[in-house]
Amino acid sequence: MEPITINTLRTFEALANVPDEQLQWLIDTCEERILPEGTLFVKPGDPMVGPHFIISGEFAAFVSQSNSKRELGIFGAGVITGYLPYSRGKTSSVYMKVRNEARILTFPTERIREMIKDHFELTQALVHVMSNRVREFTAFQQQNEKMMALGKLSAGLTHELNNPASAIVRDSVSLREHLRLEPQTFKKLTAIKMDSGQVDAVNDALFRVLAETDRPRLTLKEKTKREEEISDWLDGLGIEDAYDMAETLVDFNFKVTDLEDFKKNIPDAFLSPVFGWINTLLVTEKMVEDIQESARRIAELVKSVKTFTHMDRGADKQYADIHIGIRNTLTMLGYRKKKGNITLVEDFDFTLPPVKALIGELNQVWTNLLDNAFDAMDQNGKGTLTIKTEKDKEFVRVSIIDDGPGIPEEIRSRVFDPFFTTKEMGKGTGMGLEVVQRIVNQHNGSIKVSSVPGHTEFVVCFPING
């Protein structure tokens, strides 16, 4: 095996401009090691040591996620890994396993101070390696968090879109079957003899009722009582299908007094076919309304996705209403609210001016904070989520409050640390709140948390004008 020389280290791109005497000092100080294939070199929680200089062979770096192995990359000859000068990391957060027999130089970590003090160019080269590593790792984690958020939103959209889409299919089938019954109604109508004045009066009364879109919400007791009153009134006049007709008439806010107005303009002999025609028209109207409402719901969800991702805007900061992003996020996570039996309280200050921010990034903040709140309240099987917005001098202040069990005091100071999570394996990477803090800092803002059992509050502040 050839000895490791200055020329060997010159093959490392990062060490290309380091003086020969410093490279020789590095060789003399390091321990040369041969690691067999399959060696688990590093695992999460191990103290960071080194740096390590890979002379030959390969290492696979990976993390454990969702009970499976997620590979981060393959590191071979010419790569520098492990602890580096001025690094704040003390323990490893990834696994590293030898893929092919590896030959490395390991620098004794306890002599880093000596390197910093006496070997400037070598130290500078390793600090540059650390800067690149942080930048690459940050980009990877941001992408990873976005993909996880996308997975959550996809699950939510599947739930949210399934209901209105199914309703459209169901209502369209019912409407087609309903319209096939129309010939019988038409046959009865053609036998009616009413003058044009009577017909106009019935039409005017009918469309006057249909024009009232602000229909009151009746309690079950109120609805049942009104249905009984109308059914009895129809029965008393010998009108067919009185019970079924009463239910439809109440849905459109008909009262007995409205029916009396109709009756004034309809000859007694034709009351049953005319009211049958009115009922048929109302049933058709209701089915069309339901289809329109389902289609509107789908259109709203699509719009929410578009504004949530901010796909129609550039990457620069934009002025926007903060409440739109929060509500779009709530729409995306609507299934969590329903599934968790959550009551939502919106304490919004709608006088807030538009804020200048990276709206897509802020939406990631709301996604992580709201998703965490839902997770916390899941333990109780129900809960109340309160979102409050207000102005604090030149800042916007957003508070997200849940009534879950709270965050224990001994771990509260660590919730923003990378990879720290209290969730079970596969349910969290521990990067959600770290990403939240990074985005808030990017907006020159702040985020704080306070928590006692039954009241956990995350407060996000950021300047209105960016």
mmCIF file of N, CA and C in Angstrom, residues 241-321:
data_model
loop_
_atom_site.group_PDB
_atom_site.id
_atom_site.type_symbol
_atom_site.label_atom_id
_atom_site.label_comp_id
_atom_site.label_asym_id
_atom_site.label_seq_id
_atom_site.Cartn_x
_atom_site.Cartn_y
_atom_site.Cartn_z
ATOM 1 N N ASP A 241 -98.679 12.709 -2.399
ATOM 2 C CA ASP A 241 -97.280 12.730 -1.909
ATOM 3 C C ASP A 241 -97.032 13.910 -0.982
ATOM 4 N N ALA A 242 -97.989 14.185 -0.101
ATOM 5 C CA ALA A 242 -97.894 15.369 0.761
ATOM 6 C C ALA A 242 -96.662 15.342 1.651
ATOM 7 N N TYR A 243 -96.315 14.179 2.216
ATOM 8 C CA TYR A 243 -95.199 14.109 3.170
ATOM 9 C C TYR A 243 -93.865 14.417 2.481
ATOM 10 N N ASP A 244 -93.596 13.743 1.339
ATOM 11 C CA ASP A 244 -92.346 13.987 0.609
ATOM 12 C C ASP A 244 -92.279 15.424 0.111
ATOM 13 N N MET A 245 -93.426 15.943 -0.348
ATOM 14 C CA MET A 245 -93.476 17.313 -0.853
ATOM 15 C C MET A 245 -93.183 18.320 0.259
ATOM 16 N N ALA A 246 -93.669 18.021 1.472
ATOM 17 C CA ALA A 246 -93.466 18.939 2.605
ATOM 18 C C ALA A 246 -91.982 19.110 2.911
ATOM 19 N N GLU A 247 -91.218 18.024 2.847
ATOM 20 C CA GLU A 247 -89.778 18.094 3.131
ATOM 21 C C GLU A 247 -89.074 19.018 2.138
ATOM 22 N N THR A 248 -89.411 18.900 0.850
ATOM 23 C CA THR A 248 -88.798 19.751 -0.178
ATOM 24 C C THR A 248 -89.202 21.205 0.015
ATOM 25 N N LEU A 249 -90.459 21.452 0.299
ATOM 26 C CA LEU A 249 -90.946 22.831 0.472
ATOM 27 C C LEU A 249 -90.275 23.519 1.653
ATOM 28 N N VAL A 250 -90.064 22.784 2.736
ATOM 29 C CA VAL A 250 -89.395 23.372 3.911
ATOM 30 C C VAL A 250 -87.940 23.701 3.587
ATOM 31 N N ASP A 251 -87.272 22.846 2.783
ATOM 32 C CA ASP A 251 -85.884 23.133 2.389
ATOM 33 C C ASP A 251 -85.774 24.484 1.688
ATOM 34 N N PHE A 252 -86.825 24.899 0.994
ATOM 35 C CA PHE A 252 -86.821 26.186 0.294
ATOM 36 C C PHE A 252 -87.549 27.274 1.085
ATOM 37 N N ASN A 253 -87.718 27.024 2.398
ATOM 38 C CA ASN A 253 -88.254 28.019 3.330
ATOM 39 C C ASN A 253 -89.714 28.373 3.053
ATOM 40 N N PHE A 254 -90.463 27.433 2.485
ATOM 41 C CA PHE A 254 -91.904 27.646 2.325
ATOM 42 C C PHE A 254 -92.593 27.529 3.683
ATOM 43 N N LYS A 255 -93.609 28.370 3.875
ATOM 44 C CA LYS A 255 -94.481 28.296 5.038
ATOM 45 C C LYS A 255 -95.910 28.104 4.544
ATOM 46 N N VAL A 256 -96.809 27.750 5.436
ATOM 47 C CA VAL A 256 -98.215 27.546 5.047
ATOM 48 C C VAL A 256 -98.788 28.808 4.422
ATOM 49 N N THR A 257 -98.366 29.989 4.921
ATOM 50 C CA THR A 257 -98.876 31.244 4.350
ATOM 51 C C THR A 257 -98.466 31.409 2.895
ATOM 52 N N ASP A 258 -97.241 30.929 2.530
ATOM 53 C CA ASP A 258 -96.814 30.984 1.124
ATOM 54 C C ASP A 258 -97.701 30.082 0.264
ATOM 55 N N LEU A 259 -98.030 28.912 0.787
ATOM 56 C CA LEU A 259 -98.866 27.981 0.029
ATOM 57 C C LEU A 259 -100.288 28.526 -0.143
ATOM 58 N N GLU A 260 -100.734 29.243 0.865
ATOM 59 C CA GLU A 260 -102.058 29.867 0.746
ATOM 60 C C GLU A 260 -102.075 30.873 -0.407
ATOM 61 N N ASP A 261 -100.977 31.606 -0.592
ATOM 62 C CA ASP A 261 -100.882 32.562 -1.701
ATOM 63 C C ASP A 261 -100.969 31.842 -3.045
ATOM 64 N N PHE A 262 -100.309 30.677 -3.132
ATOM 65 C CA PHE A 262 -100.401 29.888 -4.362
ATOM 66 C C PHE A 262 -101.844 29.433 -4.606
ATOM 67 N N LYS A 263 -102.447 28.940 -3.552
ATOM 68 C CA LYS A 263 -103.787 28.352 -3.665
ATOM 69 C C LYS A 263 -104.821 29.339 -4.213
ATOM 70 N N LYS A 264 -104.642 30.621 -3.904
ATOM 71 C CA LYS A 264 -105.594 31.644 -4.352
ATOM 72 C C LYS A 264 -105.704 31.679 -5.873
ATOM 73 N N ASN A 265 -104.614 31.305 -6.562
ATOM 74 C CA ASN A 265 -104.570 31.430 -8.024
ATOM 75 C C ASN A 265 -104.692 30.090 -8.748
ATOM 76 N N ILE A 266 -105.001 29.014 -7.986
ATOM 77 C CA ILE A 266 -105.087 27.687 -8.602
ATOM 78 C C ILE A 266 -106.488 27.122 -8.382
ATOM 79 N N PRO A 267 -107.179 26.745 -9.447
ATOM 80 C CA PRO A 267 -108.493 26.096 -9.287
ATOM 81 C C PRO A 267 -108.347 24.827 -8.443
ATOM 82 N N ASP A 268 -109.310 24.582 -7.553
ATOM 83 C CA ASP A 268 -109.225 23.449 -6.620
ATOM 84 C C ASP A 268 -108.984 22.126 -7.340
ATOM 85 N N ALA A 269 -109.562 21.975 -8.519
ATOM 86 C CA ALA A 269 -109.434 20.705 -9.237
ATOM 87 C C ALA A 269 -108.003 20.420 -9.678
ATOM 88 N N PHE A 270 -107.178 21.490 -9.758
ATOM 89 C CA PHE A 270 -105.820 21.322 -10.285
ATOM 90 C C PHE A 270 -104.743 21.527 -9.211
ATOM 91 N N LEU A 271 -105.119 21.574 -7.947
ATOM 92 C CA LEU A 271 -104.141 21.809 -6.873
ATOM 93 C C LEU A 271 -103.062 20.716 -6.842
ATOM 94 N N SER A 272 -103.470 19.454 -6.939
ATOM 95 C CA SER A 272 -102.500 18.363 -6.827
ATOM 96 C C SER A 272 -101.478 18.378 -7.965
ATOM 97 N N PRO A 273 -101.884 18.463 -9.251
ATOM 98 C CA PRO A 273 -100.866 18.490 -10.318
ATOM 99 C C PRO A 273 -100.010 19.747 -10.297
ATOM 100 N N VAL A 274 -100.566 20.903 -9.930
ATOM 101 C CA VAL A 274 -99.765 22.136 -9.891
ATOM 102 C C VAL A 274 -98.722 22.063 -8.783
ATOM 103 N N PHE A 275 -99.160 21.626 -7.592
ATOM 104 C CA PHE A 275 -98.177 21.500 -6.505
ATOM 105 C C PHE A 275 -97.174 20.383 -6.809
ATOM 106 N N GLY A 276 -97.610 19.346 -7.541
ATOM 107 C CA GLY A 276 -96.675 18.313 -7.982
ATOM 108 C C GLY A 276 -95.630 18.887 -8.912
ATOM 109 N N TRP A 277 -96.073 19.781 -9.820
ATOM 110 C CA TRP A 277 -95.131 20.448 -10.740
ATOM 111 C C TRP A 277 -94.166 21.347 -9.982
ATOM 112 N N ILE A 278 -94.701 22.082 -8.980
ATOM 113 C CA ILE A 278 -93.842 22.957 -8.155
ATOM 114 C C ILE A 278 -92.797 22.117 -7.417
ATOM 115 N N ASN A 279 -93.230 20.990 -6.853
ATOM 116 C CA ASN A 279 -92.313 20.119 -6.128
ATOM 117 C C ASN A 279 -91.222 19.586 -7.061
ATOM 118 N N THR A 280 -91.613 19.165 -8.267
ATOM 119 C CA THR A 280 -90.642 18.660 -9.248
ATOM 120 C C THR A 280 -89.612 19.732 -9.587
ATOM 121 N N LEU A 281 -90.093 20.955 -9.771
ATOM 122 C CA LEU A 281 -89.195 22.072 -10.090
ATOM 123 C C LEU A 281 -88.214 22.331 -8.955
ATOM 124 N N LEU A 282 -88.709 22.267 -7.708
ATOM 125 C CA LEU A 282 -87.859 22.528 -6.544
ATOM 126 C C LEU A 282 -86.825 21.421 -6.357
ATOM 127 N N VAL A 283 -87.231 20.172 -6.573
ATOM 128 C CA VAL A 283 -86.280 19.063 -6.450
ATOM 129 C C VAL A 283 -85.155 19.220 -7.475
ATOM 130 N N THR A 284 -85.525 19.578 -8.704
ATOM 131 C CA THR A 284 -84.513 19.822 -9.750
ATOM 132 C C THR A 284 -83.591 20.964 -9.343
ATOM 133 N N GLU A 285 -84.183 22.034 -8.836
ATOM 134 C CA GLU A 285 -83.400 23.198 -8.384
ATOM 135 C C GLU A 285 -82.425 22.802 -7.284
ATOM 136 N N LYS A 286 -82.885 21.986 -6.337
ATOM 137 C CA LYS A 286 -82.020 21.563 -5.219
ATOM 138 C C LYS A 286 -80.845 20.735 -5.718
ATOM 139 N N MET A 287 -81.109 19.828 -6.663
ATOM 140 C CA MET A 287 -80.017 19.008 -7.198
ATOM 141 C C MET A 287 -78.997 19.854 -7.941
ATOM 142 N N VAL A 288 -79.475 20.821 -8.704
ATOM 143 C CA VAL A 288 -78.563 21.723 -9.426
ATOM 144 C C VAL A 288 -77.750 22.542 -8.428
ATOM 145 N N GLU A 289 -78.392 23.026 -7.363
ATOM 146 C CA GLU A 289 -77.685 23.788 -6.322
ATOM 147 C C GLU A 289 -76.588 22.937 -5.688
ATOM 148 N N ASP A 290 -76.912 21.674 -5.396
ATOM 149 C CA ASP A 290 -75.920 20.791 -4.783
ATOM 150 C C ASP A 290 -74.729 20.564 -5.718
ATOM 151 N N ILE A 291 -75.013 20.366 -6.999
ATOM 152 C CA ILE A 291 -73.932 20.180 -7.975
ATOM 153 C C ILE A 291 -73.079 21.451 -8.070
ATOM 154 N N GLN A 292 -73.747 22.624 -8.095
ATOM 155 C CA GLN A 292 -73.015 23.893 -8.147
ATOM 156 C C GLN A 292 -72.144 24.080 -6.906
ATOM 157 N N GLU A 293 -72.690 23.735 -5.743
ATOM 158 C CA GLU A 293 -71.935 23.883 -4.497
ATOM 159 C C GLU A 293 -70.714 22.965 -4.479
ATOM 160 N N SER A 294 -70.881 21.733 -4.953
ATOM 161 C CA SER A 294 -69.743 20.804 -5.013
ATOM 162 C C SER A 294 -68.681 21.291 -5.988
ATOM 163 N N ALA A 295 -69.131 21.783 -7.143
ATOM 164 C CA ALA A 295 -68.185 22.316 -8.135
ATOM 165 C C ALA A 295 -67.465 23.542 -7.583
ATOM 166 N N ARG A 296 -68.219 24.399 -6.861
ATOM 167 C CA ARG A 296 -67.609 25.591 -6.254
ATOM 168 C C ARG A 296 -66.553 25.193 -5.230
ATOM 169 N N ARG A 297 -66.858 24.134 -4.461
ATOM 170 C CA ARG A 297 -65.914 23.668 -3.451
ATOM 171 C C ARG A 297 -64.617 23.178 -4.100
ATOM 172 N N ILE A 298 -64.745 22.449 -5.187
ATOM 173 C CA ILE A 298 -63.553 21.973 -5.899
ATOM 174 C C ILE A 298 -62.751 23.155 -6.442
ATOM 175 N N ALA A 299 -63.466 24.143 -7.031
ATOM 176 C CA ALA A 299 -62.787 25.330 -7.566
ATOM 177 C C ALA A 299 -62.057 26.076 -6.453
ATOM 178 N N GLU A 300 -62.658 26.155 -5.260
ATOM 179 C CA GLU A 300 -62.022 26.833 -4.127
ATOM 180 C C GLU A 300 -60.760 26.093 -3.688
ATOM 181 N N LEU A 301 -60.835 24.759 -3.675
ATOM 182 C CA LEU A 301 -59.664 23.978 -3.291
ATOM 183 C C LEU A 301 -58.520 24.172 -4.281
ATOM 184 N N VAL A 302 -58.845 24.169 -5.573
ATOM 185 C CA VAL A 302 -57.820 24.389 -6.604
ATOM 186 C C VAL A 302 -57.207 25.781 -6.445
ATOM 187 N N LYS A 303 -58.061 26.768 -6.191
ATOM 188 C CA LYS A 303 -57.574 28.137 -5.983
ATOM 189 C C LYS A 303 -56.693 28.211 -4.747
ATOM 190 N N SER A 304 -57.099 27.494 -3.690
ATOM 191 C CA SER A 304 -56.306 27.491 -2.465
ATOM 192 C C SER A 304 -54.931 26.882 -2.691
ATOM 193 N N VAL A 305 -54.888 25.805 -3.477
ATOM 194 C CA VAL A 305 -53.592 25.186 -3.791
ATOM 195 C C VAL A 305 -52.702 26.174 -4.527
ATOM 196 N N LYS A 306 -53.290 26.871 -5.485
ATOM 197 C CA LYS A 306 -52.528 27.822 -6.303
ATOM 198 C C LYS A 306 -51.975 28.952 -5.449
ATOM 199 N N THR A 307 -52.814 29.525 -4.588
ATOM 200 C CA THR A 307 -52.357 30.649 -3.767
ATOM 201 C C THR A 307 -51.473 30.161 -2.632
ATOM 202 N N PHE A 308 -51.730 28.937 -2.135
ATOM 203 C CA PHE A 308 -50.899 28.400 -1.062
ATOM 204 C C PHE A 308 -49.464 28.231 -1.532
ATOM 205 N N THR A 309 -49.307 27.622 -2.711
ATOM 206 C CA THR A 309 -47.960 27.400 -3.238
ATOM 207 C C THR A 309 -47.385 28.661 -3.862
ATOM 208 N N HIS A 310 -48.261 29.651 -4.096
ATOM 209 C CA HIS A 310 -47.837 30.919 -4.703
ATOM 210 C C HIS A 310 -47.226 30.692 -6.075
ATOM 211 N N MET A 311 -47.788 29.702 -6.811
ATOM 212 C CA MET A 311 -47.191 29.297 -8.080
ATOM 213 C C MET A 311 -47.337 30.353 -9.173
ATOM 214 N N ASP A 312 -48.219 31.347 -8.954
ATOM 215 C CA ASP A 312 -48.430 32.361 -9.991
ATOM 216 C C ASP A 312 -47.645 33.630 -9.712
ATOM 217 N N ARG A 313 -46.716 33.562 -8.743
ATOM 218 C CA ARG A 313 -45.914 34.740 -8.403
ATOM 219 C C ARG A 313 -44.431 34.423 -8.539
ATOM 220 N N GLY A 314 -43.628 35.470 -8.504
ATOM 221 C CA GLY A 314 -42.191 35.289 -8.561
ATOM 222 C C GLY A 314 -41.639 34.877 -7.206
ATOM 223 N N ALA A 315 -40.319 34.757 -7.131
ATOM 224 C CA ALA A 315 -39.681 34.313 -5.893
ATOM 225 C C ALA A 315 -39.370 35.473 -4.955
ATOM 226 N N ASP A 316 -39.675 36.706 -5.358
ATOM 227 C CA ASP A 316 -39.387 37.871 -4.535
ATOM 228 C C ASP A 316 -40.504 38.104 -3.531
ATOM 229 N N LYS A 317 -40.219 38.960 -2.561
ATOM 230 C CA LYS A 317 -41.240 39.308 -1.570
ATOM 231 C C LYS A 317 -42.368 40.087 -2.237
ATOM 232 N N GLN A 318 -43.592 39.788 -1.790
ATOM 233 C CA GLN A 318 -44.777 40.426 -2.352
ATOM 234 C C GLN A 318 -45.640 40.940 -1.205
ATOM 235 N N TYR A 319 -46.433 41.980 -1.480
ATOM 236 C CA TYR A 319 -47.410 42.441 -0.495
ATOM 237 C C TYR A 319 -48.662 41.578 -0.608
ATOM 238 N N ALA A 320 -49.161 41.087 0.510
ATOM 239 C CA ALA A 320 -50.350 40.235 0.484
ATOM 240 C C ALA A 320 -51.039 40.264 1.834
ATOM 241 N N ASP A 321 -52.319 39.915 1.830
ATOM 242 C CA ASP A 321 -53.102 39.820 3.061
ATOM 243 C C ASP A 321 -52.694 38.548 3.791
#
